[in-house]
């Protein structure tokens, strides 16, 4: 019998009001992986009401006790790691070698990190007036709507859940419709860990109904969204009706700059790993390469050779390096960009097609694809494809590479590869991105802030900075004089 997935509302694992369900498809072979609840606006109403009932109690809970619950939740996830990794693989195609070592362990690690970090949250004391005591207190935002994507479904959800909860917020969490399974399991663990009813509510259903109902609900105080920039804009437009704050981690079109004096082997290894990890379905993957002319031919030759050795196949096989894309439409989208790149005059150096093996015949597969490109304004160099499809362009120097990197509506991340550290540091400073790596790409850990600029969004996940997304500073001014104090009024300096 198939697993009985339930939503979580008010501490109860339950079914949607309308009793509807939807299928989750395994992209490796397009079979039905599971059937899950399909919520409606009525469930959003119940979830938001529950989160509002729980908010004062949770906010008043001693932070050490909140921290203990996060640690319990982390421990339960760790107990179920082996069970969760294949579920993650089955629902979005990340190879088991990756989901078991990266996706799933990253989730409890985030909870453990935030369980400690959140306890060090402080406000400010301000020397504004000798006759007053002026300070800020951190307050939770209230009820936060968390809307999450399908790449790394569990960890992207937990990366929002952990800071939201430790800072005293209650949440309504909506995972992606194509890959909600591990987040629904998380709901079971939330109950087992003993979180008070209503603190965490998890509902599944289409973004354009359930997601928008969360955004539009007056009982929701903030949205924290990760996903496509187009959807992010739609959410921001809806949110603007009531000046609802929206934290957003959106798309990217990330550059890798390789200069003549780079360590060639390291640059190629870094390029192959970061461009094709998770089939290129990482917000931080590089998909445009600007390579200086002196190293260009050697880099291209080695990069294409190494990318051609990536094993593409059944993601449940521990030897598979690259699985399918998350669903057929992602593959079709990638193939459309491949055709367009050819029409635009890009030269295909590798791939451009589906793998030709029996095990991949029915799945959403695309093999690593590399184009040589002459024009930075081509779609291939401007649009987020979110697939193992990259363009490489020859540049005369770092300055040109920086200008091309910044010639984008996105600003998530970029990397520079050179053994001249002074030059590299100065170049990273020119890049209009949220993260700039030097001789590294795709290093993302709990301790480091993550977030973009421009149409990649502007808020932060991870690190101590994420706590600002889930708290307000309340300014408190205490007049110590016996009469109303105007000391500062004629002393503005
Ligand atoms: P989507 O934007 O399609 O979906 C993300 C979430 O938003 C899903 O839960 C989706 O629900 C929901 N949603 C869709 N439409 C609406 C709407 N109108 N109102 C409210 N919610 C809605 O993104 P993907 O899941 O396809 O994820 C890939 C994207 O995420 C890429 O662009 C990638 O760059 C970005 N991303 C960015 C990261 C970053 O840190 N900057 C990290 C990871 C991913 P449903 O599934 O039901 O449609």
Short mmCIF file of C-alpha atoms in Angstrom, two decimals, residues 58-413:
data_model
loop_
_atom_site.label_atom_id
_atom_site.label_comp_id
_atom_site.label_asym_id
_atom_site.label_seq_id
_atom_site.Cartn_x
_atom_site.Cartn_y
_atom_site.Cartn_z
CA UNK A 58 5.48 30.31 21.14
CA UNK A 59 6.87 33.81 21.34
CA UNK A 60 6.69 33.62 25.15
CA UNK A 61 8.46 30.24 25.24
CA UNK A 62 11.98 30.45 26.68
CA UNK A 63 14.44 30.44 23.77
CA UNK A 64 16.37 27.56 25.35
CA UNK A 65 13.21 25.44 25.16
CA UNK A 66 12.63 26.46 21.55
CA UNK A 67 16.23 25.50 20.87
CA UNK A 68 15.72 22.07 22.50
CA UNK A 69 12.79 21.39 20.18
CA UNK A 70 14.88 22.26 17.13
CA UNK A 71 17.55 19.85 18.35
CA UNK A 72 14.95 17.12 18.88
CA UNK A 73 13.67 17.65 15.37
CA UNK A 74 17.23 17.44 14.04
CA UNK A 75 17.80 14.17 15.90
CA UNK A 76 14.62 12.64 14.47
CA UNK A 77 15.63 13.62 10.93
CA UNK A 78 19.03 12.02 11.51
CA UNK A 79 17.31 8.79 12.65
CA UNK A 80 15.40 8.74 9.35
CA UNK A 81 18.23 9.82 7.05
CA UNK A 82 18.48 6.52 5.22
CA UNK A 83 14.76 6.45 4.57
CA UNK A 84 14.61 10.10 3.46
CA UNK A 85 17.44 10.09 0.90
CA UNK A 86 15.71 7.72 -1.58
CA UNK A 87 12.46 9.65 -1.20
CA UNK A 88 14.29 12.85 -2.08
CA UNK A 89 15.90 11.13 -5.06
CA UNK A 90 12.60 9.64 -6.21
CA UNK A 91 10.73 12.93 -6.17
CA UNK A 92 13.16 15.27 -7.93
CA UNK A 93 15.92 13.13 -9.40
CA UNK A 94 18.95 14.18 -7.34
CA UNK A 95 21.32 11.18 -7.41
CA UNK A 96 21.32 9.05 -4.25
CA UNK A 97 25.06 9.63 -3.81
CA UNK A 98 24.20 13.30 -3.36
CA UNK A 99 20.87 13.20 -1.51
CA UNK A 100 22.28 10.79 1.09
CA UNK A 101 25.50 12.73 1.68
CA UNK A 102 24.38 16.31 1.09
CA UNK A 103 20.66 17.10 0.86
CA UNK A 104 19.40 15.15 3.84
CA UNK A 105 22.30 15.64 6.33
CA UNK A 106 22.28 19.38 5.57
CA UNK A 107 18.75 19.65 7.02
CA UNK A 108 19.51 18.55 10.61
CA UNK A 109 22.78 20.47 10.43
CA UNK A 110 20.81 23.64 9.71
CA UNK A 111 18.50 22.99 12.66
CA UNK A 112 21.44 22.36 14.99
CA UNK A 113 23.25 25.46 13.79
CA UNK A 114 20.19 27.67 14.26
CA UNK A 115 19.35 26.10 17.63
CA UNK A 116 22.63 27.53 18.91
CA UNK A 117 22.95 30.66 16.83
CA UNK A 118 19.46 31.95 17.62
CA UNK A 119 20.24 32.00 21.32
CA UNK A 120 22.86 34.67 20.76
CA UNK A 121 20.33 37.07 19.26
CA UNK A 122 20.79 40.57 20.71
CA UNK A 123 19.47 44.08 20.27
CA UNK A 124 21.32 47.39 20.41
CA UNK A 125 21.96 49.93 23.11
CA UNK A 126 22.24 53.44 21.73
CA UNK A 127 23.93 56.51 23.21
CA UNK A 128 21.43 59.02 21.87
CA UNK A 129 20.76 61.16 24.93
CA UNK A 130 22.36 61.22 28.41
CA UNK A 131 18.89 61.62 29.92
CA UNK A 132 17.49 58.55 28.29
CA UNK A 133 18.14 54.85 27.97
CA UNK A 134 17.69 53.87 24.36
CA UNK A 135 17.74 50.33 23.04
CA UNK A 136 16.24 47.90 20.59
CA UNK A 137 14.54 44.61 21.38
CA UNK A 138 14.22 41.82 18.87
CA UNK A 139 10.67 40.70 18.29
CA UNK A 140 9.45 37.88 16.05
CA UNK A 141 7.66 39.00 12.91
CA UNK A 142 4.61 36.86 13.77
CA UNK A 143 3.14 34.32 11.36
CA UNK A 144 5.49 33.68 8.44
CA UNK A 145 4.45 32.01 5.18
CA UNK A 146 7.30 29.87 3.84
CA UNK A 147 7.02 28.96 0.15
CA UNK A 148 9.76 26.67 -1.11
CA UNK A 149 11.09 25.17 -4.37
CA UNK A 150 11.83 21.63 -5.54
CA UNK A 151 15.60 21.75 -5.72
CA UNK A 152 16.82 20.33 -2.40
CA UNK A 153 13.18 20.24 -1.15
CA UNK A 154 13.91 19.29 2.47
CA UNK A 155 16.87 21.52 3.12
CA UNK A 156 15.42 24.62 1.44
CA UNK A 157 12.36 24.22 3.69
CA UNK A 158 14.39 23.61 6.83
CA UNK A 159 16.70 26.56 6.06
CA UNK A 160 13.65 28.77 6.46
CA UNK A 161 11.89 26.84 9.19
CA UNK A 162 14.85 26.77 11.61
CA UNK A 163 15.51 30.54 11.84
CA UNK A 164 11.77 31.30 11.79
CA UNK A 165 11.10 29.03 14.77
CA UNK A 166 14.13 29.86 16.90
CA UNK A 167 13.28 33.56 16.70
CA UNK A 168 9.72 32.89 17.94
CA UNK A 169 7.64 32.94 14.77
CA UNK A 170 4.94 30.46 13.87
CA UNK A 171 4.78 29.25 10.28
CA UNK A 172 2.65 28.03 7.42
CA UNK A 173 4.94 26.10 5.10
CA UNK A 174 4.07 25.20 1.51
CA UNK A 175 6.52 22.91 -0.31
CA UNK A 176 6.56 22.50 -4.12
CA UNK A 177 3.80 20.40 -5.66
CA UNK A 178 6.19 18.25 -7.67
CA UNK A 179 8.39 17.34 -4.68
CA UNK A 180 6.58 17.70 -1.33
CA UNK A 181 7.30 14.24 0.13
CA UNK A 182 10.22 14.87 2.49
CA UNK A 183 8.61 18.07 3.78
CA UNK A 184 5.42 16.11 4.52
CA UNK A 185 7.56 13.59 6.42
CA UNK A 186 9.02 16.53 8.28
CA UNK A 187 5.49 17.30 9.49
CA UNK A 188 5.38 13.88 11.17
CA UNK A 189 8.71 14.57 12.87
CA UNK A 190 7.47 17.97 14.09
CA UNK A 191 4.65 16.16 15.89
CA UNK A 192 7.03 13.52 17.30
CA UNK A 193 9.42 16.21 18.53
CA UNK A 194 6.59 17.75 20.57
CA UNK A 195 6.20 21.21 19.05
CA UNK A 196 3.06 22.89 20.42
CA UNK A 197 0.04 22.69 18.06
CA UNK A 198 -0.07 25.41 15.43
CA UNK A 199 3.59 26.44 15.65
CA UNK A 200 4.38 24.55 12.42
CA UNK A 201 1.69 24.02 9.78
CA UNK A 202 2.51 22.28 6.49
CA UNK A 203 0.11 22.31 3.56
CA UNK A 204 0.53 21.13 -0.01
CA UNK A 205 -1.18 22.36 -3.15
CA UNK A 206 -0.76 24.47 -6.27
CA UNK A 207 1.20 27.68 -6.01
CA UNK A 208 -1.35 29.74 -7.88
CA UNK A 209 -4.15 28.87 -5.43
CA UNK A 210 -2.68 27.68 -2.12
CA UNK A 211 0.52 29.74 -2.45
CA UNK A 212 -1.33 32.91 -3.38
CA UNK A 213 -3.88 32.39 -0.61
CA UNK A 214 -1.01 32.33 1.89
CA UNK A 215 0.38 35.56 0.44
CA UNK A 216 -3.04 37.24 0.44
CA UNK A 217 -4.12 36.13 3.89
CA UNK A 218 -4.31 39.06 6.36
CA UNK A 219 -3.23 36.71 9.16
CA UNK A 220 0.20 36.25 7.57
CA UNK A 221 2.82 38.84 8.57
CA UNK A 222 5.63 38.02 6.18
CA UNK A 223 6.44 35.76 3.23
CA UNK A 224 9.77 34.06 2.81
CA UNK A 225 9.94 32.69 -0.71
CA UNK A 226 12.54 30.79 -2.71
CA UNK A 227 11.84 30.12 -6.36
CA UNK A 228 11.72 31.56 -9.80
CA UNK A 229 12.13 35.33 -10.29
CA UNK A 230 8.92 35.47 -12.32
CA UNK A 231 6.94 33.94 -9.46
CA UNK A 232 8.82 36.15 -6.99
CA UNK A 233 7.64 39.23 -8.88
CA UNK A 234 4.05 37.96 -8.83
CA UNK A 235 4.25 37.40 -5.06
CA UNK A 236 5.72 40.85 -4.52
CA UNK A 237 2.94 42.44 -6.56
CA UNK A 238 0.31 40.67 -4.44
CA UNK A 239 2.16 41.53 -1.24
CA UNK A 240 2.38 45.21 -2.16
CA UNK A 241 -1.40 45.50 -1.65
CA UNK A 242 -0.82 45.45 2.10
CA UNK A 243 2.90 46.30 2.21
CA UNK A 244 3.58 42.73 3.30
CA UNK A 245 7.32 42.13 3.64
CA UNK A 246 8.65 39.47 1.27
CA UNK A 247 12.07 37.86 1.67
CA UNK A 248 13.03 36.35 -1.66
CA UNK A 249 15.74 34.05 -2.94
CA UNK A 250 15.23 33.99 -6.68
CA UNK A 251 16.85 32.87 -9.90
CA UNK A 252 20.42 33.27 -11.04
CA UNK A 253 22.61 33.32 -14.13
CA UNK A 254 25.94 32.86 -12.49
CA UNK A 255 29.32 33.50 -14.04
CA UNK A 256 32.67 31.82 -13.62
CA UNK A 257 35.69 33.89 -14.67
CA UNK A 258 38.90 32.01 -15.45
CA UNK A 259 42.04 34.11 -15.96
CA UNK A 260 45.26 33.13 -17.72
CA UNK A 261 47.10 32.58 -14.44
CA UNK A 262 44.46 30.27 -12.93
CA UNK A 263 45.36 26.79 -11.74
CA UNK A 264 43.93 25.01 -14.77
CA UNK A 265 43.27 21.65 -13.11
CA UNK A 266 41.52 23.28 -10.15
CA UNK A 267 39.45 25.56 -12.36
CA UNK A 268 38.28 22.66 -14.53
CA UNK A 269 37.44 20.53 -11.50
CA UNK A 270 35.54 23.42 -9.90
CA UNK A 271 33.72 24.17 -13.14
CA UNK A 272 32.58 20.60 -13.78
CA UNK A 273 31.47 20.07 -10.20
CA UNK A 274 29.55 23.29 -9.80
CA UNK A 275 27.98 23.44 -13.27
CA UNK A 276 26.67 19.87 -13.31
CA UNK A 277 26.11 19.08 -9.62
CA UNK A 278 22.42 18.22 -9.30
CA UNK A 279 22.06 18.42 -13.11
CA UNK A 280 22.78 22.14 -12.95
CA UNK A 281 19.63 22.68 -10.89
CA UNK A 282 21.28 24.82 -8.24
CA UNK A 283 20.52 28.46 -7.85
CA UNK A 284 24.31 28.96 -7.49
CA UNK A 285 25.55 26.85 -10.42
CA UNK A 286 27.68 28.68 -12.98
CA UNK A 287 26.14 28.57 -16.45
CA UNK A 288 28.25 31.19 -18.23
CA UNK A 289 32.02 31.02 -18.35
CA UNK A 290 34.29 33.92 -19.28
CA UNK A 291 37.73 32.53 -19.99
CA UNK A 292 40.78 34.65 -20.79
CA UNK A 293 42.31 34.03 -24.21
CA UNK A 294 45.68 32.66 -23.01
CA UNK A 295 44.10 29.73 -21.15
CA UNK A 296 40.95 29.48 -23.24
CA UNK A 297 41.79 26.54 -25.51
CA UNK A 298 43.29 24.43 -22.73
CA UNK A 299 40.38 25.13 -20.39
CA UNK A 300 37.73 24.34 -23.01
CA UNK A 301 39.43 21.10 -24.01
CA UNK A 302 39.76 19.82 -20.44
CA UNK A 303 36.33 21.05 -19.36
CA UNK A 304 34.57 19.34 -22.27
CA UNK A 305 36.58 16.16 -21.71
CA UNK A 306 35.72 16.04 -18.00
CA UNK A 307 32.05 16.93 -18.53
CA UNK A 308 31.80 14.16 -21.11
CA UNK A 309 32.80 11.60 -18.47
CA UNK A 310 29.90 12.38 -16.15
CA UNK A 311 27.72 9.30 -15.78
CA UNK A 312 24.07 10.10 -16.41
CA UNK A 313 21.48 7.53 -15.44
CA UNK A 314 19.26 6.01 -12.78
CA UNK A 315 19.59 8.35 -9.79
CA UNK A 316 19.06 5.44 -7.38
CA UNK A 317 22.30 3.87 -8.58
CA UNK A 318 25.11 4.94 -6.21
CA UNK A 319 27.52 5.28 -9.17
CA UNK A 320 25.32 7.74 -11.07
CA UNK A 321 26.73 11.26 -11.04
CA UNK A 322 23.83 13.02 -12.76
CA UNK A 323 20.14 12.10 -12.65
CA UNK A 324 17.19 13.52 -14.57
CA UNK A 325 15.85 17.04 -14.38
CA UNK A 326 13.02 17.52 -11.89
CA UNK A 327 10.19 16.90 -14.34
CA UNK A 328 9.50 16.70 -18.07
CA UNK A 329 8.76 20.41 -18.49
CA UNK A 330 12.25 21.24 -17.13
CA UNK A 331 13.78 18.96 -19.77
CA UNK A 332 11.60 20.43 -22.51
CA UNK A 333 12.58 23.92 -21.39
CA UNK A 334 16.29 23.01 -21.50
CA UNK A 335 15.88 21.52 -24.96
CA UNK A 336 14.16 24.67 -26.20
CA UNK A 337 17.15 26.74 -24.99
CA UNK A 338 19.55 24.31 -26.68
CA UNK A 339 17.73 24.72 -30.01
CA UNK A 340 17.65 28.48 -29.61
CA UNK A 341 21.39 28.61 -28.82
CA UNK A 342 22.09 26.73 -32.06
CA UNK A 343 19.88 29.15 -34.01
CA UNK A 344 21.67 32.07 -32.36
CA UNK A 345 24.99 30.81 -33.70
CA UNK A 346 26.50 29.18 -30.60
CA UNK A 347 28.78 26.24 -31.39
CA UNK A 348 27.85 22.96 -29.71
CA UNK A 349 30.94 21.40 -28.11
CA UNK A 350 29.27 18.67 -26.06
CA UNK A 351 25.86 17.10 -25.48
CA UNK A 352 22.70 18.83 -26.58
CA UNK A 353 20.61 15.68 -26.44
CA UNK A 354 19.03 13.04 -24.23
CA UNK A 355 21.12 10.06 -23.15
CA UNK A 356 20.54 7.00 -25.27
CA UNK A 357 20.25 4.19 -22.71
CA UNK A 358 17.34 1.91 -21.77
CA UNK A 359 17.29 3.11 -18.17
CA UNK A 360 16.88 6.76 -19.16
CA UNK A 361 14.40 6.28 -22.01
CA UNK A 362 11.30 7.33 -20.08
CA UNK A 363 12.83 9.98 -17.86
CA UNK A 364 13.45 13.73 -17.97
CA UNK A 365 17.15 13.44 -18.83
CA UNK A 366 19.50 15.86 -20.61
CA UNK A 367 23.24 15.15 -20.82
CA UNK A 368 25.89 17.78 -19.96
CA UNK A 369 25.80 20.35 -22.73
CA UNK A 370 28.50 22.91 -23.52
CA UNK A 371 28.36 25.69 -26.11
CA UNK A 372 31.02 28.07 -27.30
CA UNK A 373 29.45 31.51 -27.45
CA UNK A 374 30.32 34.80 -29.15
CA UNK A 375 27.60 37.13 -27.92
CA UNK A 376 26.75 37.80 -24.28
CA UNK A 377 23.25 38.97 -25.16
CA UNK A 378 22.23 35.51 -26.40
CA UNK A 379 19.46 33.84 -24.39
CA UNK A 380 21.92 31.14 -23.41
CA UNK A 381 24.00 33.75 -21.57
CA UNK A 382 21.10 35.75 -20.16
CA UNK A 383 18.28 33.38 -19.17
CA UNK A 384 18.26 31.00 -16.22
CA UNK A 385 17.96 27.54 -17.82
CA UNK A 386 18.32 25.53 -14.59
CA UNK A 387 19.76 22.53 -16.38
CA UNK A 388 23.20 21.12 -17.31
CA UNK A 389 23.56 23.60 -20.18
CA UNK A 390 26.39 26.15 -20.20
CA UNK A 391 28.03 28.69 -22.50
CA UNK A 392 31.74 29.56 -22.67
CA UNK A 393 33.02 32.84 -24.04
CA UNK A 394 36.56 34.04 -24.78
CA UNK A 395 37.55 37.36 -23.12
CA UNK A 396 40.66 39.48 -23.39
CA UNK A 397 41.03 40.24 -19.66
CA UNK A 398 39.42 40.30 -16.23
CA UNK A 399 37.93 43.72 -16.81
CA UNK A 400 35.97 42.52 -19.81
CA UNK A 401 34.89 39.43 -17.85
CA UNK A 402 33.61 41.59 -14.99
CA UNK A 403 31.65 43.80 -17.37
CA UNK A 404 30.06 40.77 -19.02
CA UNK A 405 29.28 39.23 -15.63
CA UNK A 406 27.48 42.41 -14.58
CA UNK A 407 25.64 42.56 -17.91
CA UNK A 408 22.78 40.50 -16.50
CA UNK A 409 19.49 41.13 -14.77
CA UNK A 410 20.52 38.58 -12.16
CA UNK A 411 23.07 39.04 -9.36
CA UNK A 412 23.20 35.89 -7.27
CA UNK A 413 26.83 34.73 -7.33
#
